[in-house]
Short mmCIF file of C-alpha atoms and ligand atoms in Angstrom, two decimals:
data_model
loop_
_atom_site.label_atom_id
_atom_site.label_comp_id
_atom_site.label_asym_id
_atom_site.label_seq_id
_atom_site.Cartn_x
_atom_site.Cartn_y
_atom_site.Cartn_z
CA UNK L 17 42.31 91.88 90.17
CA UNK L 18 42.70 89.02 87.39
CA UNK L 19 40.84 86.99 84.60
CA UNK L 20 38.98 85.22 86.74
CA UNK L 21 36.81 89.13 86.63
CA UNK L 22 36.62 88.53 83.03
CA UNK L 23 33.25 87.34 82.09
CA UNK L 24 32.45 84.00 81.77
CA UNK L 25 31.89 84.33 78.26
CA UNK L 26 34.98 84.90 77.48
CA UNK L 27 36.78 82.83 79.80
CA UNK L 28 35.10 80.05 77.80
CA UNK L 29 36.27 81.34 74.50
CA UNK L 30 38.72 79.24 73.12
CA UNK L 31 42.54 81.13 71.67
CA UNK L 32 42.50 80.75 68.12
CA UNK L 33 44.96 77.43 67.03
CA UNK L 34 45.59 79.75 63.72
CA UNK L 35 47.31 82.36 65.67
CA UNK L 36 48.69 80.47 68.21
CA UNK L 37 50.84 78.77 65.73
CA UNK L 38 51.45 81.97 63.57
CA UNK L 39 53.20 83.09 67.18
CA UNK L 40 55.30 80.53 67.96
CA UNK L 41 56.68 80.14 64.46
CA UNK L 42 57.24 83.72 64.45
CA UNK L 43 58.92 83.26 68.16
CA UNK L 44 61.28 80.59 66.70
CA UNK L 45 61.87 83.06 63.11
CA UNK L 46 62.67 85.83 65.22
CA UNK L 47 65.45 83.61 67.40
CA UNK L 48 66.86 82.56 63.34
CA UNK L 49 65.76 79.56 62.81
CA UNK L 50 64.04 78.87 59.18
CA UNK L 51 60.84 78.36 59.66
CA UNK L 52 58.08 77.83 56.96
CA UNK L 53 54.88 79.12 58.08
CA UNK L 54 52.08 77.60 56.38
CA UNK L 55 49.71 77.92 59.15
CA UNK L 56 47.72 80.65 57.76
CA UNK L 57 44.39 81.65 55.81
CA UNK L 58 45.14 84.07 53.85
CA UNK L 59 46.13 84.52 50.28
CA UNK L 60 49.84 85.41 49.92
CA UNK L 61 48.77 87.43 46.92
CA UNK L 62 48.33 91.02 47.33
CA UNK L 63 45.28 92.86 45.89
CA UNK L 64 45.12 93.71 42.30
CA UNK L 65 46.08 97.14 41.32
CA UNK L 66 43.03 98.48 39.55
CA UNK L 67 40.85 97.91 42.86
CA UNK L 68 43.81 99.31 44.71
CA UNK L 69 43.58 102.53 42.08
CA UNK L 70 39.67 102.29 42.93
CA UNK L 71 40.22 103.24 46.26
CA UNK L 72 42.67 106.24 46.15
CA UNK L 73 40.28 107.37 43.59
CA UNK L 74 36.91 107.24 46.26
CA UNK L 75 39.49 108.77 48.64
CA UNK L 76 40.13 111.52 45.93
CA UNK L 77 36.04 111.39 45.37
CA UNK L 78 35.53 112.11 48.89
CA UNK L 79 34.58 108.72 50.33
CA UNK L 80 35.72 110.14 53.57
CA UNK L 81 32.56 109.92 55.67
CA UNK L 82 30.65 106.87 57.35
CA UNK L 83 28.49 105.38 55.10
CA UNK L 84 24.77 103.75 55.80
CA UNK L 85 25.37 100.93 58.40
CA UNK L 86 24.05 97.92 55.96
CA UNK L 87 26.26 99.24 53.41
CA UNK L 88 26.18 101.52 49.97
CA UNK L 89 24.02 101.66 47.48
CA UNK L 90 26.49 100.92 44.72
CA UNK L 91 28.40 98.00 46.76
CA UNK L 92 24.84 96.18 47.59
CA UNK L 93 23.72 96.80 43.34
CA UNK L 94 27.11 95.18 42.48
CA UNK L 95 26.71 92.28 45.01
CA UNK L 96 23.26 92.00 43.94
CA UNK L 97 24.70 91.65 40.09
CA UNK L 98 27.27 89.49 41.13
CA UNK L 99 24.77 86.99 43.32
CA UNK L 100 22.72 86.83 39.74
CA UNK L 101 25.64 86.21 37.87
CA UNK L 102 27.43 83.79 39.54
CA UNK L 103 25.44 81.85 42.05
CA UNK L 104 21.62 82.21 40.69
CA UNK L 105 20.40 83.90 43.48
CA UNK L 106 17.40 87.10 43.04
CA UNK L 107 17.91 89.45 46.48
CA UNK L 108 16.70 92.44 46.36
CA UNK L 109 19.26 95.44 47.97
CA UNK L 110 16.93 95.36 51.75
CA UNK L 111 18.07 91.67 51.78
CA UNK L 112 21.37 92.50 51.33
CA UNK L 113 24.52 94.05 53.67
CA UNK L 114 27.59 94.64 53.94
CA UNK L 115 30.18 94.15 57.56
CA UNK L 116 33.84 94.65 58.23
CA UNK L 117 34.38 91.35 56.82
CA UNK L 118 32.19 88.12 56.80
CA UNK L 119 33.33 87.17 60.40
CA UNK L 120 31.57 90.37 61.33
CA UNK L 121 28.69 89.21 58.70
CA UNK L 122 28.87 85.40 61.12
CA UNK L 123 28.37 87.10 64.42
CA UNK L 124 25.63 89.33 63.44
CA UNK L 125 23.70 86.61 61.99
CA UNK L 126 24.54 84.64 65.64
CA UNK L 127 23.68 87.61 67.85
CA UNK L 128 20.13 88.33 65.70
CA UNK L 129 19.15 84.34 65.69
CA UNK L 130 20.23 82.74 68.72
CA UNK L 131 18.85 82.74 71.95
CA UNK L 132 19.95 79.84 75.02
CA UNK L 133 18.92 76.28 74.45
CA UNK L 134 19.36 77.24 70.66
CA UNK L 135 21.35 73.93 68.77
CA UNK L 136 23.72 75.38 66.10
CA UNK L 137 24.59 72.09 64.16
CA UNK L 138 28.32 72.88 62.52
CA UNK L 139 29.70 70.61 59.92
CA UNK L 140 32.39 69.46 61.11
CA UNK L 141 35.62 69.53 60.58
CA UNK L 142 34.97 73.60 60.67
CA UNK L 143 36.52 76.69 60.69
CA UNK L 144 37.24 77.47 64.06
CA UNK L 145 35.63 80.65 64.72
CA UNK L 146 31.85 79.40 63.67
CA UNK L 147 32.42 77.17 67.04
CA UNK L 148 33.58 80.53 68.78
CA UNK L 149 31.01 82.34 68.49
CA UNK L 150 28.13 80.59 68.16
CA UNK L 151 29.17 80.02 72.38
CA UNK L 152 29.39 83.50 72.41
CA UNK L 153 26.04 84.42 71.57
CA UNK L 154 24.22 82.02 73.91
CA UNK L 155 23.92 78.82 71.18
CA UNK L 156 24.80 75.31 71.99
CA UNK L 157 27.13 73.98 68.77
CA UNK L 158 26.43 70.58 67.82
CA UNK L 159 29.17 69.36 66.09
CA UNK L 160 28.98 66.91 62.45
CA UNK L 161 31.64 65.60 61.37
CA UNK L 162 31.75 63.49 57.97
CA UNK L 163 35.94 62.05 57.97
CA UNK L 164 37.85 61.58 55.08
CA UNK L 165 35.96 58.36 53.78
CA UNK L 166 32.87 60.50 53.21
CA UNK L 167 35.78 63.47 51.79
CA UNK L 168 34.75 65.23 55.07
CA UNK L 169 30.79 65.93 53.50
CA UNK L 170 27.78 65.61 55.80
CA UNK L 171 25.34 63.06 54.70
CA UNK L 172 21.12 63.97 54.53
CA UNK L 173 20.52 60.78 56.86
CA UNK L 174 23.22 62.51 59.43
CA UNK L 175 21.92 65.31 59.53
CA UNK L 176 18.56 64.49 59.79
CA UNK L 177 19.61 62.56 62.85
CA UNK L 178 20.73 65.41 64.55
CA UNK L 179 18.27 67.53 63.85
CA UNK L 180 15.77 68.56 67.32
CA UNK L 181 13.06 70.67 68.12
CA UNK L 182 16.27 73.02 69.73
CA UNK L 183 17.94 73.20 65.82
CA UNK L 184 17.59 76.79 64.45
CA UNK L 185 20.60 77.17 62.60
CA UNK L 186 23.38 75.24 60.20
CA UNK L 187 26.79 76.44 59.34
CA UNK L 188 28.65 75.07 57.10
CA UNK L 189 31.37 75.98 54.01
CA UNK L 190 32.36 75.20 50.63
CA UNK L 191 34.93 75.18 49.41
CA UNK L 192 35.60 74.01 53.15
CA UNK L 193 38.27 75.17 54.81
CA UNK L 194 39.68 73.43 56.63
CA UNK L 195 39.64 70.40 54.30
CA UNK L 196 39.03 72.22 50.74
CA UNK L 197 35.95 69.55 49.32
CA UNK L 198 33.20 71.18 48.69
CA UNK L 199 29.90 70.46 47.74
CA UNK L 200 27.75 69.63 44.32
CA UNK L 201 24.71 71.37 42.96
CA UNK L 202 23.22 67.77 43.95
CA UNK L 203 24.49 67.11 47.53
CA UNK L 204 23.60 70.19 48.49
CA UNK L 205 19.22 69.70 46.71
CA UNK L 206 19.73 66.44 49.09
CA UNK L 207 20.54 68.14 52.49
CA UNK L 208 17.95 71.28 51.44
CA UNK L 209 15.61 68.15 51.47
CA UNK L 210 16.30 67.31 54.97
CA UNK L 211 16.36 70.97 56.07
CA UNK L 212 12.96 71.70 54.67
CA UNK L 213 11.29 69.03 56.41
CA UNK L 214 12.00 71.12 59.37
CA UNK L 215 10.25 74.46 60.39
CA UNK L 216 12.18 77.53 61.38
CA UNK L 217 15.05 76.00 60.79
CA UNK L 218 18.13 78.22 58.95
CA UNK L 219 21.10 77.34 56.99
CA UNK L 220 24.24 80.48 57.14
CA UNK L 221 26.14 79.16 53.98
CA UNK L 222 29.84 80.44 53.86
CA UNK L 223 30.89 80.72 50.00
CA UNK L 224 34.09 82.74 50.53
CA UNK L 225 36.05 80.33 49.33
CA UNK L 226 34.33 80.18 45.72
CA UNK L 227 36.31 81.86 43.02
CA UNK L 228 39.21 79.26 44.78
CA UNK L 229 37.80 76.07 42.95
CA UNK L 230 39.25 73.88 40.79
CA UNK L 231 36.44 72.27 39.16
CA UNK L 232 34.90 75.61 37.69
CA UNK L 233 32.09 76.02 39.30
CA UNK L 234 30.42 76.06 42.96
CA UNK L 235 26.77 75.80 43.78
CA UNK L 236 24.65 77.60 46.70
CA UNK L 237 22.43 76.29 48.91
CA UNK L 238 20.11 79.35 48.32
CA UNK L 239 19.65 78.64 44.82
CA UNK L 240 17.54 75.71 45.60
CA UNK L 241 13.61 75.82 45.15
CA UNK L 242 12.55 76.77 49.03
CA UNK L 243 15.56 77.52 50.62
CA UNK L 244 15.68 81.37 49.61
CA UNK L 245 14.21 81.75 52.67
CA UNK L 246 15.92 79.98 54.85
CA UNK L 247 19.43 80.63 53.77
CA UNK L 248 22.34 83.21 54.94
CA UNK L 249 24.51 83.15 51.78
CA UNK L 250 27.50 84.40 52.81
CA UNK L 251 30.38 86.09 51.48
CA UNK L 252 33.70 88.41 51.12
CA UNK L 253 36.23 90.41 49.23
CA UNK L 254 39.37 88.41 51.26
CA UNK L 255 40.11 85.51 49.48
CA UNK L 256 39.19 85.78 45.89
CA UNK L 257 40.52 88.98 45.20
CA UNK L 258 42.77 88.46 47.94
CA UNK L 259 41.42 91.72 50.06
CA UNK L 260 41.81 90.47 53.64
CA UNK L 261 42.94 93.36 55.16
CA UNK L 262 40.21 95.48 53.83
CA UNK L 263 37.82 94.16 55.80
CA UNK L 264 34.82 93.96 53.73
CA UNK L 265 32.51 91.01 54.00
CA UNK L 266 28.89 91.01 52.48
CA UNK L 267 25.57 88.32 53.73
CA UNK L 268 22.71 87.68 51.21
CA UNK L 269 19.20 86.45 52.98
CA UNK L 270 15.36 87.22 54.84
CA UNK L 271 15.02 91.22 54.79
CA UNK L 272 14.21 91.40 58.29
CA UNK L 273 16.97 88.91 59.53
CA UNK L 274 18.93 91.58 57.40
CA UNK L 275 17.17 94.21 59.47
CA UNK L 276 18.16 92.68 63.06
CA UNK L 277 22.32 91.91 61.66
CA UNK L 278 21.78 96.17 60.89
CA UNK L 279 20.39 96.80 63.86
CA UNK L 280 23.63 94.77 65.38
CA UNK L 281 26.19 96.26 63.30
CA UNK L 282 24.85 99.96 64.21
CA UNK L 283 25.68 99.45 67.72
CA UNK L 284 28.68 97.81 67.62
CA UNK L 285 30.80 99.15 65.14
CA UNK L 286 28.56 101.56 61.65
CA UNK L 287 29.36 100.54 58.40
CA UNK L 288 32.37 99.28 56.86
CA UNK L 289 34.93 102.02 55.60
CA UNK L 290 33.46 103.84 52.36
CA UNK L 291 36.50 103.84 49.88
CA UNK L 292 37.14 99.93 50.55
CA UNK L 293 33.55 99.68 49.16
CA UNK L 294 32.84 101.61 46.50
CA UNK L 295 36.61 99.57 45.47
CA UNK L 296 35.02 96.55 46.15
CA UNK L 297 31.81 97.11 44.14
CA UNK L 298 34.57 97.88 41.00
CA UNK L 299 36.36 94.71 42.07
CA UNK L 300 32.72 92.30 41.99
CA UNK L 301 31.84 94.49 38.37
CA UNK L 302 35.37 93.37 36.31
CA UNK L 303 36.52 90.81 34.59
CA UNK L 304 37.48 88.29 37.35
CA UNK L 305 40.62 87.63 35.30
CA UNK L 306 43.26 88.22 38.12
CA UNK L 307 40.80 86.51 40.57
CA UNK L 308 41.04 83.13 38.06
CA UNK L 309 45.11 83.80 37.77
CA UNK L 310 44.96 83.49 41.49
CA UNK L 311 43.15 80.24 41.35
CA UNK L 312 45.44 79.16 38.59
CA UNK L 313 48.23 79.43 40.83
CA UNK L 314 45.96 77.89 43.89
CA UNK L 315 45.37 74.84 41.46
CA UNK L 316 49.70 74.49 40.57
CA UNK L 317 50.01 74.65 44.71
CA UNK L 318 47.25 72.00 45.42
CA UNK L 319 48.57 69.53 42.63
CA UNK L 320 52.45 69.79 44.05
CA UNK L 321 51.31 69.70 47.54
CA UNK L 322 49.12 66.86 46.52
CA UNK L 323 51.78 64.92 44.58
CA UNK L 324 54.64 65.59 47.51
CA UNK L 325 51.80 64.27 50.79
CA UNK L 326 51.14 61.16 49.01
CA UNK L 327 54.99 60.15 48.97
CA UNK L 328 54.86 60.40 52.86
CA UNK L 329 54.03 57.29 54.37
CA UNK L 330 50.77 57.11 56.54
CA UNK L 331 48.96 60.26 55.74
CA UNK L 332 46.04 59.79 54.31
CA UNK L 333 45.15 62.54 51.84
CA UNK L 334 42.00 63.56 49.53
CA UNK L 335 42.63 65.85 46.70
CA UNK L 336 40.67 69.24 47.50
CA UNK L 337 38.94 70.55 44.84
CA UNK L 338 38.70 74.25 46.39
CA UNK L 339 40.04 76.91 49.21
CA UNK L 340 43.72 77.05 49.30
CA UNK L 341 44.25 73.52 52.06
CA UNK L 342 44.95 70.13 53.29
CA UNK L 343 43.59 68.03 55.48
CA UNK L 344 45.35 64.86 55.84
CA UNK L 345 44.72 62.67 58.37
CA UNK L 346 47.41 60.95 60.07
CA UNK L 347 45.82 58.22 62.81
CA UNK L 348 48.67 56.60 61.28
CA UNK L 349 50.91 57.80 63.10
CA UNK L 350 49.78 58.20 67.04
CA UNK L 351 52.28 56.03 69.02
CA UNK L 352 55.47 56.11 66.21
CA UNK L 353 58.47 57.23 67.39
CA UNK L 354 61.90 58.16 66.45
CA UNK L 355 63.95 56.55 69.35
CA UNK L 356 63.32 60.06 71.39
CA UNK L 357 59.80 60.92 70.89
CA UNK L 358 56.22 59.45 71.15
CA UNK L 359 54.17 60.94 68.75
CA UNK L 360 51.16 60.36 70.68
CA UNK L 361 48.04 62.39 69.23
CA UNK L 362 47.80 65.76 66.25
CA UNK L 363 49.05 68.22 69.07
CA UNK L 364 52.13 66.52 69.08
CA UNK L 365 52.20 66.07 65.72
CA UNK L 366 52.36 69.50 64.18
CA UNK L 367 55.06 69.96 67.61
CA UNK L 368 57.28 68.02 65.30
CA UNK L 369 56.61 69.21 62.36
CA UNK L 370 57.16 72.70 64.56
CA UNK L 371 60.30 71.78 65.94
CA UNK L 372 62.15 68.96 64.06
CA UNK L 373 61.19 69.52 60.28
CA UNK L 374 60.00 73.51 61.14
CA UNK L 375 57.13 73.90 59.14
CA UNK L 376 54.00 75.41 60.84
CA UNK L 377 50.96 73.54 60.57
CA UNK L 378 47.69 73.59 62.38
CA UNK L 379 46.66 70.84 64.48
CA UNK L 380 43.06 68.62 63.66
CA UNK L 381 41.67 69.38 67.12
CA UNK L 382 40.92 73.68 66.45
CA UNK L 383 38.96 71.94 63.55
CA UNK L 384 37.05 69.52 65.35
CA UNK L 385 39.05 66.81 64.87
CA UNK L 386 41.87 65.20 66.64
CA UNK L 387 42.87 63.15 63.75
CA UNK L 388 44.28 65.35 61.00
CA UNK L 389 46.29 68.57 60.92
CA UNK L 390 46.11 71.74 58.28
CA UNK L 391 48.10 72.94 56.19
CA UNK L 392 47.74 75.88 53.71
CA UNK L 393 49.10 75.68 50.57
CA UNK L 394 48.87 79.98 50.44
CA UNK L 395 52.50 79.94 49.94
CA UNK L 396 55.19 80.57 46.91
CA UNK L 397 56.02 76.69 45.10
CA UNK L 398 60.08 77.14 46.75
CA UNK L 399 58.53 76.95 50.51
CA UNK L 400 56.08 74.30 49.61
CA UNK L 401 58.56 72.51 47.76
CA UNK L 402 61.39 72.53 50.77
CA UNK L 403 58.25 72.32 53.58
CA UNK L 404 57.03 68.99 52.19
CA UNK L 405 60.87 67.88 51.60
CA UNK L 406 61.20 68.68 55.23
CA UNK L 407 58.14 66.87 56.02
CA UNK L 408 59.25 63.52 54.31
CA UNK L 409 62.24 62.95 56.53
CA UNK L 410 60.84 63.92 59.39
CA UNK L 411 58.29 62.01 59.23
CA UNK L 412 60.33 58.84 57.73
CA UNK L 413 62.62 59.47 60.81
CA UNK L 414 58.45 57.25 63.11
CA UNK L 415 58.26 54.59 62.51
C1 PLP N 529 35.90 79.98 56.21
C2 PLP N 529 36.49 81.07 56.42
N1 PLP N 529 34.61 82.12 56.41
C3 PLP N 529 35.29 83.51 56.84
C4 PLP N 529 36.40 83.84 57.23
C5 PLP N 529 36.16 84.83 57.28
O1 PLP N 529 36.77 86.02 56.20
P1 PLP N 529 37.20 87.76 56.20
O2 PLP N 529 38.13 87.90 55.90
O3 PLP N 529 35.88 88.22 55.40
O4 PLP N 529 36.22 88.02 58.05
C6 PLP N 529 37.18 83.01 57.10
C7 PLP N 529 39.23 83.62 57.11
O5 PLP N 529 39.79 82.62 57.02
C8 PLP N 529 37.12 81.39 56.36
O6 PLP N 529 38.28 81.11 56.58
#
């Protein structure tokens, strides 16, 4: 009895490189080594108190039972208002659904839409889970790469080139995990022109980092003329409200796909937790002061890290407009040595940073880019200063 008895689907699934790196860092920490972990995609802030208070009140008010599978009406109404206010999206309540995190929304959508032979174009570098979820649902992931020279953003002609009669879905995040890049309204309009030329082609727009942007606004592809029927807008409470552990995400899209997502979720997990949904409704309706205060902190850290990374010879770094990641290009390090050790690829590069600088980051291969690594700056300024100084020292010794 062993692993080979697991389903082929499961054997085919890659382990999360982010979680693997976090585990390695924890092991070193347990040995007493002072590791600075810049590998995780989680805000280091706590959930604002007014949201916690709303959850406590909801518990006292008896929100302790099963919820309707697609979400409590009070939350769906708050989401509809938010989508109108912030995104220019008009959705009825039957076009909105709440899940246990944006991740579950993505899984529901893929389970609803994909059959064998369906191709899914994933803008690359991509968030790791897109690839694995698509595979698990039987679809064929088709990575579409955009490098740092184009600010990691796919151009319309590139998209046109890879679409074929099997293409069913396009997935991307903006602001992006792992690059921090953000598509402008004009760029989304240009991509939409390509998409609208093809029938039966849908877009999953992951906007979970919407509120963590440093240019004051983001644009939604679902709001582009003609795109509402084609778009599943995914968002959630995790990043903008520092509510990762609450497991609350939502999707807005055509009602027939939302109905199908509810069918899937009804069999797998049922509705998301009751008191959390009431609190999330409060969060979405309230002024966004605390969200924007966290965003301002992230911007300070972005500037601090950008400044430090620019001093490291050989790192090629863009200036991310959102999320809380850097995705430096490092190919000029390949072949460099410190006299004892040679860096051949991105996996070895991150091992060097962990072993010699005691800084944990994630290899770009996990995000579909073998020439980069991801650094999360969801950490204190003190940690970021110390980590980048260590990186400068260690990388400076590789010639
Ligand atoms: C791009 C992206 N989408 C979705 C998620 C998952 O969000 P949730 O916590 O709502 O499941 C993450 C979390 O890291 C993410 O980076």
